[in-house]
Structures are given as structure tokens and as C-alpha cells.
Short mmCIF file of C-alpha atoms and ligand atoms in Angstrom, two decimals:
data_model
loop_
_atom_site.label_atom_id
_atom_site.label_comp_id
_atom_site.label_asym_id
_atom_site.label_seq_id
_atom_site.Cartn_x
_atom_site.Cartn_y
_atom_site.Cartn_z
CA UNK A 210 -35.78 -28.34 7.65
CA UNK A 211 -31.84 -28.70 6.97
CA UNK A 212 -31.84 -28.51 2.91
CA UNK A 213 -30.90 -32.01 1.37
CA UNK A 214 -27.62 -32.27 -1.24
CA UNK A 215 -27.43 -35.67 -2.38
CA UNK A 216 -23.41 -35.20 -3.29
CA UNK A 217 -20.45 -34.01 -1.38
CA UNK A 218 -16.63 -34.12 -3.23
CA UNK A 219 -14.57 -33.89 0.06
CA UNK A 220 -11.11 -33.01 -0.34
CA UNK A 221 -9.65 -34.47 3.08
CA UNK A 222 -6.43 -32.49 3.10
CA UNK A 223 -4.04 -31.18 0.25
CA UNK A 224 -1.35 -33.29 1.75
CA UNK A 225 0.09 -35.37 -1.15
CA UNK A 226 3.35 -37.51 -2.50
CA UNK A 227 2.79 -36.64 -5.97
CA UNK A 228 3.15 -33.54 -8.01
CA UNK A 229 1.08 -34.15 -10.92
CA UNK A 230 1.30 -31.00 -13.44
CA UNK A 231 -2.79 -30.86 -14.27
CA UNK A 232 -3.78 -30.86 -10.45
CA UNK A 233 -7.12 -29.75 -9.60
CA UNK A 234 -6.20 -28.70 -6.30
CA UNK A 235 -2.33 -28.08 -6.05
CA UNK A 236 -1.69 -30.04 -3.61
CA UNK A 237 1.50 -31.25 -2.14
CA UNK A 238 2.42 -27.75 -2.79
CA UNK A 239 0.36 -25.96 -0.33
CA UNK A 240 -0.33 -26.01 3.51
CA UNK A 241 -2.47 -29.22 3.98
CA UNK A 242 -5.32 -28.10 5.68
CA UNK A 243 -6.58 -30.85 7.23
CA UNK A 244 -8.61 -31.70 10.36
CA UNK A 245 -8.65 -32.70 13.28
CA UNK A 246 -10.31 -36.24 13.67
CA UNK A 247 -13.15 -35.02 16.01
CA UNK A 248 -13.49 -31.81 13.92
CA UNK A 249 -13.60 -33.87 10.54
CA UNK A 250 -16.54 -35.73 12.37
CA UNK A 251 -18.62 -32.21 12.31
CA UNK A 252 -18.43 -32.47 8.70
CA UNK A 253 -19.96 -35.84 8.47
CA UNK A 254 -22.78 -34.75 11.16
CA UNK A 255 -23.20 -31.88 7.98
CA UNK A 256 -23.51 -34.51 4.97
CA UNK A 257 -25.50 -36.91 7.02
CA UNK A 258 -28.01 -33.88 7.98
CA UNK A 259 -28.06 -33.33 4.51
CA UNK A 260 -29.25 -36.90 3.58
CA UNK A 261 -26.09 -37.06 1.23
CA UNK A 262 -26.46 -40.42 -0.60
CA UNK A 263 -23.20 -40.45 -1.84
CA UNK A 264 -19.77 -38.85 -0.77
CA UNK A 265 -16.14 -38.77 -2.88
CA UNK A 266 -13.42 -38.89 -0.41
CA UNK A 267 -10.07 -37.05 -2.81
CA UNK A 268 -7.57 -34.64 -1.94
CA UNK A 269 -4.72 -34.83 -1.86
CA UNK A 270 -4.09 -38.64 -0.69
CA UNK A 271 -6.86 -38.97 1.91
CA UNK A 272 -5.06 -42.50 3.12
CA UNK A 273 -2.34 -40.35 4.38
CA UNK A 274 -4.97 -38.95 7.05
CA UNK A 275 -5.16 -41.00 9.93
CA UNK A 276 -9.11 -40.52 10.37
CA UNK A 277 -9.92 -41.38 6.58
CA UNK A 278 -10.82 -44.66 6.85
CA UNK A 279 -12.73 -44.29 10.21
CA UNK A 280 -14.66 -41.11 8.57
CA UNK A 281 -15.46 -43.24 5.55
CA UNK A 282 -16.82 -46.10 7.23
CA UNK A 283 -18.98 -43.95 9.35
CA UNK A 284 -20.73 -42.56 6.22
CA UNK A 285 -20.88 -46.07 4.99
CA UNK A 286 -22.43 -47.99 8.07
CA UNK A 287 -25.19 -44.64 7.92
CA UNK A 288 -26.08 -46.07 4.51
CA UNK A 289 -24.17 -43.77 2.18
CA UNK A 290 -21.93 -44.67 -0.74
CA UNK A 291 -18.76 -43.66 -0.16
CA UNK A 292 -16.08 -43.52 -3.30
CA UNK A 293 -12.27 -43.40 -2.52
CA UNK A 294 -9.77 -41.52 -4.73
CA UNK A 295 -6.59 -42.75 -4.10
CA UNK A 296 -2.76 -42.43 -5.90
CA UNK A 297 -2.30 -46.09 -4.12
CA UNK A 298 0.87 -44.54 -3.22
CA UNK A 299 0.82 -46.17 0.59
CA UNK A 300 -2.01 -48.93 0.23
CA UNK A 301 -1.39 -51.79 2.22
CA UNK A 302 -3.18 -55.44 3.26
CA UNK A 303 -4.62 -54.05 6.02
CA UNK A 304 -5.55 -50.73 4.56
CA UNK A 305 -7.53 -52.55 1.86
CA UNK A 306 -9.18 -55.10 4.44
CA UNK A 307 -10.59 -51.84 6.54
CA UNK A 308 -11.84 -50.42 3.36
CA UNK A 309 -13.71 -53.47 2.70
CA UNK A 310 -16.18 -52.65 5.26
CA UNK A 311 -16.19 -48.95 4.46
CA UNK A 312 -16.23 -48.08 1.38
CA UNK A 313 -18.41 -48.73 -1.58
CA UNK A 314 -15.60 -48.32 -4.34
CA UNK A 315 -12.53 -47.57 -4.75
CA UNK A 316 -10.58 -45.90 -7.83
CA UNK A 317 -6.86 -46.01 -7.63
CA UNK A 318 -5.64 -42.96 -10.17
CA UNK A 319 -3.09 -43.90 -13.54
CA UNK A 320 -2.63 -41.32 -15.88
CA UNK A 321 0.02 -43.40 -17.92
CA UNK A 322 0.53 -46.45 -19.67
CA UNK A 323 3.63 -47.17 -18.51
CA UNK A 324 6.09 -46.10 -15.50
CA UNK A 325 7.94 -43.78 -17.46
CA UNK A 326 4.63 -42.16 -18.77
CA UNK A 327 2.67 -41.76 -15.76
CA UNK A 328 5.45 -41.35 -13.34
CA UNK A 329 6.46 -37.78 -15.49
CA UNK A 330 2.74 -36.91 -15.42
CA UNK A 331 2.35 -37.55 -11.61
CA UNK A 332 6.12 -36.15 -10.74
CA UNK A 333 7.67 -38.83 -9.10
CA UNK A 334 9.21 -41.68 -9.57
CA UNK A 335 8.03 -45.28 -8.76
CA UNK A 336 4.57 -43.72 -8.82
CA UNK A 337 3.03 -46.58 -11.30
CA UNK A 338 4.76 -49.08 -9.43
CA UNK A 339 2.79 -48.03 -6.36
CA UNK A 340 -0.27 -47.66 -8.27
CA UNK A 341 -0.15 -51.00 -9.45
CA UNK A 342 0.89 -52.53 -5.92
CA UNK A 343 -2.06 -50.94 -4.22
CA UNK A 344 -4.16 -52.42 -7.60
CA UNK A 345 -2.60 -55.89 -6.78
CA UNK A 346 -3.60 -55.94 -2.80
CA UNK A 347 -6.98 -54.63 -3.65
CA UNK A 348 -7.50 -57.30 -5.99
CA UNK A 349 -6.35 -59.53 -3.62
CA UNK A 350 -8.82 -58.45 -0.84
CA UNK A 351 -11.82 -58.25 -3.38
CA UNK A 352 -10.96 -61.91 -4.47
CA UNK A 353 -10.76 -63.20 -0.84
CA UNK A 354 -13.40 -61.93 0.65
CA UNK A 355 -15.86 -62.65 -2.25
CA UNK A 356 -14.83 -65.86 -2.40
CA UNK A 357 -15.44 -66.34 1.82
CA UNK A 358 -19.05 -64.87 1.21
CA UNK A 359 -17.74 -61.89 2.63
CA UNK A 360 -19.07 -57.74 1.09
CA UNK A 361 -16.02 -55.84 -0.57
CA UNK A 362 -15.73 -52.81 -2.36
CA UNK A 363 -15.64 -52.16 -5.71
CA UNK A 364 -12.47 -51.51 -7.35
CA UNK A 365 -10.63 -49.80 -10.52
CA UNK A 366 -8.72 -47.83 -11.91
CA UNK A 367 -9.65 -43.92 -12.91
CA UNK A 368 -7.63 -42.67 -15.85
CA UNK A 369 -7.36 -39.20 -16.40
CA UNK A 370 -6.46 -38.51 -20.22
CA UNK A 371 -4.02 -35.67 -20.89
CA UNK A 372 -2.43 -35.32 -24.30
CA UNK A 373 0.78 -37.36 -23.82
CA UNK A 374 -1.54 -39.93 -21.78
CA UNK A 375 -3.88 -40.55 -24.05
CA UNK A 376 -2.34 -41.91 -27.46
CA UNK A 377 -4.90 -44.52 -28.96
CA UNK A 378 -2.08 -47.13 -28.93
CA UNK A 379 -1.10 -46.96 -25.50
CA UNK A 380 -4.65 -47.08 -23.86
CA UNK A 381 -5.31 -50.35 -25.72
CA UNK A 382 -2.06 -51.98 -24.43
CA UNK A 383 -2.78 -50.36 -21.30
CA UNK A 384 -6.06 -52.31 -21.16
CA UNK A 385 -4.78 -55.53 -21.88
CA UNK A 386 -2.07 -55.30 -19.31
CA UNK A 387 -4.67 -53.99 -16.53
CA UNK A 388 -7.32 -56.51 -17.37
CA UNK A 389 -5.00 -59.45 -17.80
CA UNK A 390 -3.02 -58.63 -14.06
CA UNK A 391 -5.43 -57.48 -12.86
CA UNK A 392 -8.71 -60.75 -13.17
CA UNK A 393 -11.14 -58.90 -10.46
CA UNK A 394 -11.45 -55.37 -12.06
CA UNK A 395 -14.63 -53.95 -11.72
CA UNK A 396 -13.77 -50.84 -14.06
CA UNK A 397 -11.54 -48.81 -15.77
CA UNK A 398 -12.69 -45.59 -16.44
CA UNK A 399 -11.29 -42.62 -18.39
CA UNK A 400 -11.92 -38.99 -18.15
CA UNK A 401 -10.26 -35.71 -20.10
CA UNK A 402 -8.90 -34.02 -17.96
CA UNK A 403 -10.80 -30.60 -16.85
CA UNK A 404 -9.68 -27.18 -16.90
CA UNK A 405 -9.56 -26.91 -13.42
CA UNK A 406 -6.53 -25.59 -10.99
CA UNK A 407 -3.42 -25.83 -12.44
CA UNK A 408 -4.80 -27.93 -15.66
CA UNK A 409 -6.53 -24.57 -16.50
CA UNK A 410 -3.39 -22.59 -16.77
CA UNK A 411 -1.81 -21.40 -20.14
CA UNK A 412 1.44 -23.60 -20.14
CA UNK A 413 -0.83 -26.78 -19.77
CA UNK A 414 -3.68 -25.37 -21.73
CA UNK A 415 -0.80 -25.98 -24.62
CA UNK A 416 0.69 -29.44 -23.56
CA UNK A 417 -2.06 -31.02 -21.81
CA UNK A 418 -5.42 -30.49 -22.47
CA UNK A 419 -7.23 -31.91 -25.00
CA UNK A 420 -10.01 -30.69 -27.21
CA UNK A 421 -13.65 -31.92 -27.27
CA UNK A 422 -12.64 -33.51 -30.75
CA UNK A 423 -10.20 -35.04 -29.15
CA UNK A 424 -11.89 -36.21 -26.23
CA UNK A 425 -15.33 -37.22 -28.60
CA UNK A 426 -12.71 -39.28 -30.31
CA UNK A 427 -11.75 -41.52 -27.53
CA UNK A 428 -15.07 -41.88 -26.61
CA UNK A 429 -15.44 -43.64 -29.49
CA UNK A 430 -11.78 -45.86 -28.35
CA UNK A 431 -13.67 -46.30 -25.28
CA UNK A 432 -16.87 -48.24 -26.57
CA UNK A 433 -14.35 -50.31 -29.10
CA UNK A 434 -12.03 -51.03 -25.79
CA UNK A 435 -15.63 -52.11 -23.88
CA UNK A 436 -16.66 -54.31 -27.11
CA UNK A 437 -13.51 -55.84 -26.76
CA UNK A 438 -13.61 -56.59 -22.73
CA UNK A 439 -17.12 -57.16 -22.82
CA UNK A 440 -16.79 -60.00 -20.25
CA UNK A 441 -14.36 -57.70 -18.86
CA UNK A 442 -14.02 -54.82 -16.28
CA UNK A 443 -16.55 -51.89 -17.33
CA UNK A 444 -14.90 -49.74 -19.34
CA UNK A 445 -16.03 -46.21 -19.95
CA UNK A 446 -14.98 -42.68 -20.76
CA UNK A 447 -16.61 -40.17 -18.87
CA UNK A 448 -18.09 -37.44 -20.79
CA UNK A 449 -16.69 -34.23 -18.54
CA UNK A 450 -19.02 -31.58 -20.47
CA UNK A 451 -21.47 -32.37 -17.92
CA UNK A 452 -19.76 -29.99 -15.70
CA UNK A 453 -20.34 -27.83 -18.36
CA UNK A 454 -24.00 -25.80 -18.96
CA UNK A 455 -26.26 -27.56 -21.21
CA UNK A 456 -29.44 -26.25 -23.55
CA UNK A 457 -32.18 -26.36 -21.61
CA UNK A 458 -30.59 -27.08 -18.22
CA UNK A 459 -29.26 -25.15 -15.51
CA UNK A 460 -26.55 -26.27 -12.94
CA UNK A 461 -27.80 -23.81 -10.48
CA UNK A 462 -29.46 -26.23 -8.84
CA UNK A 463 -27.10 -29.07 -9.07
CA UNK A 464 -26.59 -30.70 -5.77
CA UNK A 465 -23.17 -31.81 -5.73
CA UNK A 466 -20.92 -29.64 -3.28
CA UNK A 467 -17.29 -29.80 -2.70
CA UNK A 468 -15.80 -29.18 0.62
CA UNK A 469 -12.45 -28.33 1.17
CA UNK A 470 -10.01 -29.92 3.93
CA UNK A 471 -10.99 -27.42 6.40
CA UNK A 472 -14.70 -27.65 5.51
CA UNK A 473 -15.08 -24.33 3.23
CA UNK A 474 -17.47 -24.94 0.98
CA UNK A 475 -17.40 -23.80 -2.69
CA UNK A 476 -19.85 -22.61 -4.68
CA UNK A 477 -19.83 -24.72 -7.34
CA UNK A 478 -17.06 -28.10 -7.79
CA UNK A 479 -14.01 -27.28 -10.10
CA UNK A 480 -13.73 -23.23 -9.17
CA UNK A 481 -11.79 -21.34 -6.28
CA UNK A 482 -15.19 -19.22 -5.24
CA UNK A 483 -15.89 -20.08 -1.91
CA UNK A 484 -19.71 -19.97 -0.11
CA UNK A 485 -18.42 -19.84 3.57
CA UNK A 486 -17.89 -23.25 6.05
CA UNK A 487 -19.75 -25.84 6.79
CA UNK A 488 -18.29 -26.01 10.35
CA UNK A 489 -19.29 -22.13 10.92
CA UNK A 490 -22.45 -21.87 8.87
CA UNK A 491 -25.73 -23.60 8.09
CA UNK A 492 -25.63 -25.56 5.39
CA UNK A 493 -29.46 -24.07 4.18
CA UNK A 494 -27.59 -20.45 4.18
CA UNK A 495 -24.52 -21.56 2.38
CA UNK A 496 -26.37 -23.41 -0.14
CA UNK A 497 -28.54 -20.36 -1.08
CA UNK A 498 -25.42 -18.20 -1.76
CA UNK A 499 -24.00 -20.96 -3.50
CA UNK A 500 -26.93 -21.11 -5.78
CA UNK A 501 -26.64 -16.94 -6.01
CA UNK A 502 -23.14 -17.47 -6.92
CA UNK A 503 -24.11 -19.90 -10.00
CA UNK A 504 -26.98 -17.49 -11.23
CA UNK A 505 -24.28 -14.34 -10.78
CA UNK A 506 -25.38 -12.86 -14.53
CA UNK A 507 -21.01 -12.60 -14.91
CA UNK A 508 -20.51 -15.72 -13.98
CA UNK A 509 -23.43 -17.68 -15.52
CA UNK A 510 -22.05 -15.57 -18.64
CA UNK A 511 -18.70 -16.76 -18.13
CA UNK A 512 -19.83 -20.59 -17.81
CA UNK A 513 -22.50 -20.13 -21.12
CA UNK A 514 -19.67 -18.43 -23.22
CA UNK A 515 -17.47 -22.04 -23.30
CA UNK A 516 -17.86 -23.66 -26.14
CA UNK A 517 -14.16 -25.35 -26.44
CA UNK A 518 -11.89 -26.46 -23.33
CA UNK A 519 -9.74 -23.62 -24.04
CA UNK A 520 -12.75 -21.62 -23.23
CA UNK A 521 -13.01 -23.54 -20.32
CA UNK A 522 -9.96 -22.53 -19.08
CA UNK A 523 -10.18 -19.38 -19.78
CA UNK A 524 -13.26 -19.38 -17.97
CA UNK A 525 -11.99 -21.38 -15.16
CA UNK A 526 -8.73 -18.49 -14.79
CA UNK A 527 -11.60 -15.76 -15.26
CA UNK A 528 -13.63 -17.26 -12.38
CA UNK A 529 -10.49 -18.63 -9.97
CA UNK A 530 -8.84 -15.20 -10.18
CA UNK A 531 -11.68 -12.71 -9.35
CA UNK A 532 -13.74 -15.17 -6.86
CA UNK A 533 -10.81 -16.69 -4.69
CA UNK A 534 -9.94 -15.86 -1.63
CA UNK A 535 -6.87 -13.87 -1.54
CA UNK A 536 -4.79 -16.64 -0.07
CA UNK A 537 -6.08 -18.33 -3.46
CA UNK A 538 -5.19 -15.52 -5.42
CA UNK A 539 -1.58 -15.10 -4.33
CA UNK A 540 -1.41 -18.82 -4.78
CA UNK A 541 -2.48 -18.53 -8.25
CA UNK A 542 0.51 -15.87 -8.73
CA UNK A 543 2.91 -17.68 -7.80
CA UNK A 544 1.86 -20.91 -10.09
CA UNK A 545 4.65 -21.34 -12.37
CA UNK A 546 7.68 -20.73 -9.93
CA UNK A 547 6.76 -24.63 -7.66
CA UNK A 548 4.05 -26.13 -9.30
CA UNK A 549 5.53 -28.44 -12.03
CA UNK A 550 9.02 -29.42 -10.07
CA UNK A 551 9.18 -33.23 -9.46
CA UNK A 552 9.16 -35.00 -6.18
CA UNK A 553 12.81 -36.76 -6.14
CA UNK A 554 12.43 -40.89 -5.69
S1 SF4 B 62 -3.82 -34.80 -8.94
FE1 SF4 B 62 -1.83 -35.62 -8.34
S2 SF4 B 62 -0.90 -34.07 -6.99
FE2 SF4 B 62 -3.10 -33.63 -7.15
S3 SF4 B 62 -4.04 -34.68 -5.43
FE3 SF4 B 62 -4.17 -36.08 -7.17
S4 SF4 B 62 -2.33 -37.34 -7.00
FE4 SF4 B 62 -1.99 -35.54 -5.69
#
């Protein structure tokens, strides 16, 4: 019997109009990797063998693949819930009324306050703008169809906290502007950002990434922001050490996988180490080297020896650097010459 993973992160492509500085994947800035519609339909056939219960569609911008939408709703109508990632950045009316019937939420990504803060964090201009166009027509949809009787998504807005995103002051007016434009909000949720692709590199190590105090701390501006909105959206900062290895529990046999566009698997989400393909490969054989990989004694010493997210990092560089593949390695080296310059408007 075909082994069962009850998550899948799928990375549709690495095509993207932004150029955000702490990108997990670096894309936009890389060949995009992305498949074919009837190929991209093999990987479903994988997650619904599987008996996935839930699947992340992120990237990249998936709604810049043609098939997204039709590949979500597939997963959907087989009973799974499927969450979009999405920058917003080319969300239209009809877009949103074809997600309504398949997809189970939706997260449009802000990073900033304001335009000027977000839009240098995501590297280009008129990025919040789209954000909160695609926020507007999704609200729109939700409030339309609810009122008609009719199923929608739900929808908010996924905040990833780096140090000049993530002053006390600016979240709360964030907040109020959000939950005031914004009446059908389902959530806001913010996350620290994780050491992970080009967020794990020394430069942004320095200027990005916060520390567990820090992130503890907002926590804590979290549950006084959901006091506040209690009648509100659901508002919530994510606690991302549980990517990290806790007493008494082992992620070896977590079952969340992340495929990339052109369905390689890696062994575990967040790092470059790659298992094999889920287009080539069983998914029972992949899984048990992906499990190998996560009990490695280097690595599982690598992941045990973080105790601060400058550890992580270094972990994450450690890991990315020896495991990749060596199109991931010469990637890697050449970080630092493309990966922080801007889109132009
Ligand atoms: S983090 Fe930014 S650049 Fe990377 S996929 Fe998301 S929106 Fe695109």
C-alpha cells in the first residue's frame, strides 16, 4: 500500500514579479521550472494516492501558471483542503470567482505596513497596491457569494515579520487599516521569517532576521492585537520553532513534504536536500530516504545544535550547501551578485 502523507507544500513554478530579499526559494531569479498542465496532473494523481488532506499551493506566484487554478480545484472537488499563497500581484474578479469553488483559503502575502515598507521588502514598486487590490476583489467575492448562499474561500492576509517589518507601532496601525478596509477578513496572520534560502544568508542574517526574543515578543503583540479585534479577523502569530526539533519529539516522521515545480521532492520543507521525483519514483521509496535523510546522525546534529535563529541559519547554509544539488550549489555561489536587485515599476 502507497504510504499516506497528510501534507504537501507545492511550489508550482519559481516564476515570480517580485524580488523579495528573504525568499525561501529565489525565485524570479532562477529558471521557472514549471510544468506542463498534463504533467502537473501526475503530481496530483501522487498527493491524492497519498490521501493528502491538505495541500499549500506557493512558489513563486502560482496564479501566473495557467493550470493553477484548474490543479487546485481538482484537489478540492477530491475532498482536500487546498491553501493558496499568493503576492495578489495579478488577482482579478474572475480569478477570485474560480477560486471560490477551489480553494479552501486563500492568504494574500504583506510584509509591510505601508507601500513604501513592503514594496522595498518585496522589490518592486506598486507591490502593496496590488496586494491590497487583490485583498479588495477577494473581499468582494467572499461578501457576494456568502451573502447569495453561495461556499467561498477563506481569506487573509499572511505577514511575514522581518526586522524593518515588524516595528510594534506599525503592525497595530497596520491592523486597523486591514480590518477597517477590509470588513470580511477571516485572518491576519504573522510569522518570523525562517532561515531558509536567501533569508538564511549572512547579509540578511544581520538586517532581517529576528531573534526568538524578538519573535516571543510579538507573540505577545499578537494576543493584545487579537484582544483588541476580538470580533475581528483571527489574528495570530505563528510560532515558526515548530520547524525546529523539540524535547521529546522527532520530525523524522513528520508528514509534510514539499515538492518542487518540477516535482523533486525534498527531504525535509525549508532545506535544498533533495529525495528524488515524484514523477520518476514511488512515493513509498522516496519517503523512506527522506526519513533516512532526517535521521542522517550530521544532519539530525546539525538541526539539534540550533538553539537561536542565527543557528538556524547557520544550520540551514550548513545543510543547503553540502546536500543540494549542484545546480543548487552554484546557485547558492552566486547569491549576492542578483538576488537583492529590485524589479523596476
Ligand atoms: S517570497 Fe517574494 S520573491 Fe519569493 S516567491 Fe514569494 S513573493 Fe516571490
Amino acid at each position: 500500500m502507497a504510504v499516506k502523507i497528510s501534507k504537501f507544500i507545492w511550489d508550482i513554478t519559481y516564476s515570480c514579479p517580485l524580488r523579495c530579499g528573504h525568499c525561501y526559494s529565489e525565485s524570479g531569479r532562477r529558471p521557472s521550472r514549471t510544468l506542463d498542465r498534463d504533467t502537473a496532473m501526475r503530481v496530483i494523481d501522487v498527493m491524492l494516492e497519498a490521501q493528502a488532506t491538505g495541500v499549500m499551493f506557493s512558489g513563486g506566484e502560482p496564479l501566473s501558471i495557467r493550470w493553477a487554478v484548474e490543479a487546485m480545484k481538482r484537489l478540492h472537488d477530491a475532498g482536500v483542503s487546498v491553501a493558496l499563497f499568493t503576492t495578489g500581484w495579478s488577482m482579478q474578479e474572475r480569478t477570485a470567482t474560480a477560486l471560490a469553488e477551489a480553494v479552501s483559503n486563500v492568504a494574500v502575502s504583506i510584509d509591510g505596513a505601508d507601500a513604501a515598507l513592503h514594496d522595498a521588502i518585496r522589490g518592486r514598486a506598486g507591490a502593496f497596491e496590488r496586494g491590497m487590490k487583490a485583498l479588495d476583489i477577494l473581499n468582494r467575492v467572499r461578501t457576494e457569494r456568502q451573502a447569495a448562499g453561495q461556499t467561498c474561500f477563506t481569506f487573509g492576509i499572511d505577514y511575514t515579520l522581518t526586522r524593518p517589518g515588524a516595528k510594534e507601532a506599525d503592525l497595530e496601525r497596520f491592523v486597523e487599516a486591514a480590518v477597517e478596509r477590509f470588513p470580511g477578513l477571516d485572518f491576519i496572520r504573522f510569522g518570523a521569517v525562517i532561515p531558509s534560502g536567501l533569508a538564511a544568508e549572512r547579509e540578511f542574517e544581520t538586517n532581517g532576521l529576528l531573534t526568538i526574543e524578538e519573535m516571543l515578543d510579538l507573540m505577545e503583540v499578537g494576543r493584545r492585537l487579537a484582544t483588541r479585534h476580538e470580533n475581528g479577523p483571527r489574528i495570530s502569530v505563528t510560532d515558526v520553532r515548530y520547524f525546529l526539533p523539540q524535547p521529546g519529539a522527532s520530525l523524522v516522521d513528520l508528514d509534510l513534504m514539499q515538492i518542487e515545480p518540477d516535482g523533486g521532492l525534498r527531504a525535509f520543507p525549508i532545506y535544498e536536500a533533495k529525495v528524488g521525483n515524484v514523477l520518476e519514483e514511488p512515493l513509498d521509496i522516496l519517503w523512506q530516504r527522506a526519513r533516512d535523510w532526517r535521521s542522517d546522525p550530521f544532519v539530525a546534529q546539525q538541526m539539534e545544535s540550533v538553539r537561536t535563529m542565527a543557528d538556524w541559519a547557520n544550520t540551514t547554509r550548513i545543510l543547503d550547501r553540502r546536500y543540494g544539488s549542484r545546480d543548487d550549489r552554484e546557485r547558492i555561489e552566486r547569491r549576492g551578485q542578483s538576488a537583492l536587485v529590485p524589479v523596476p515599476a
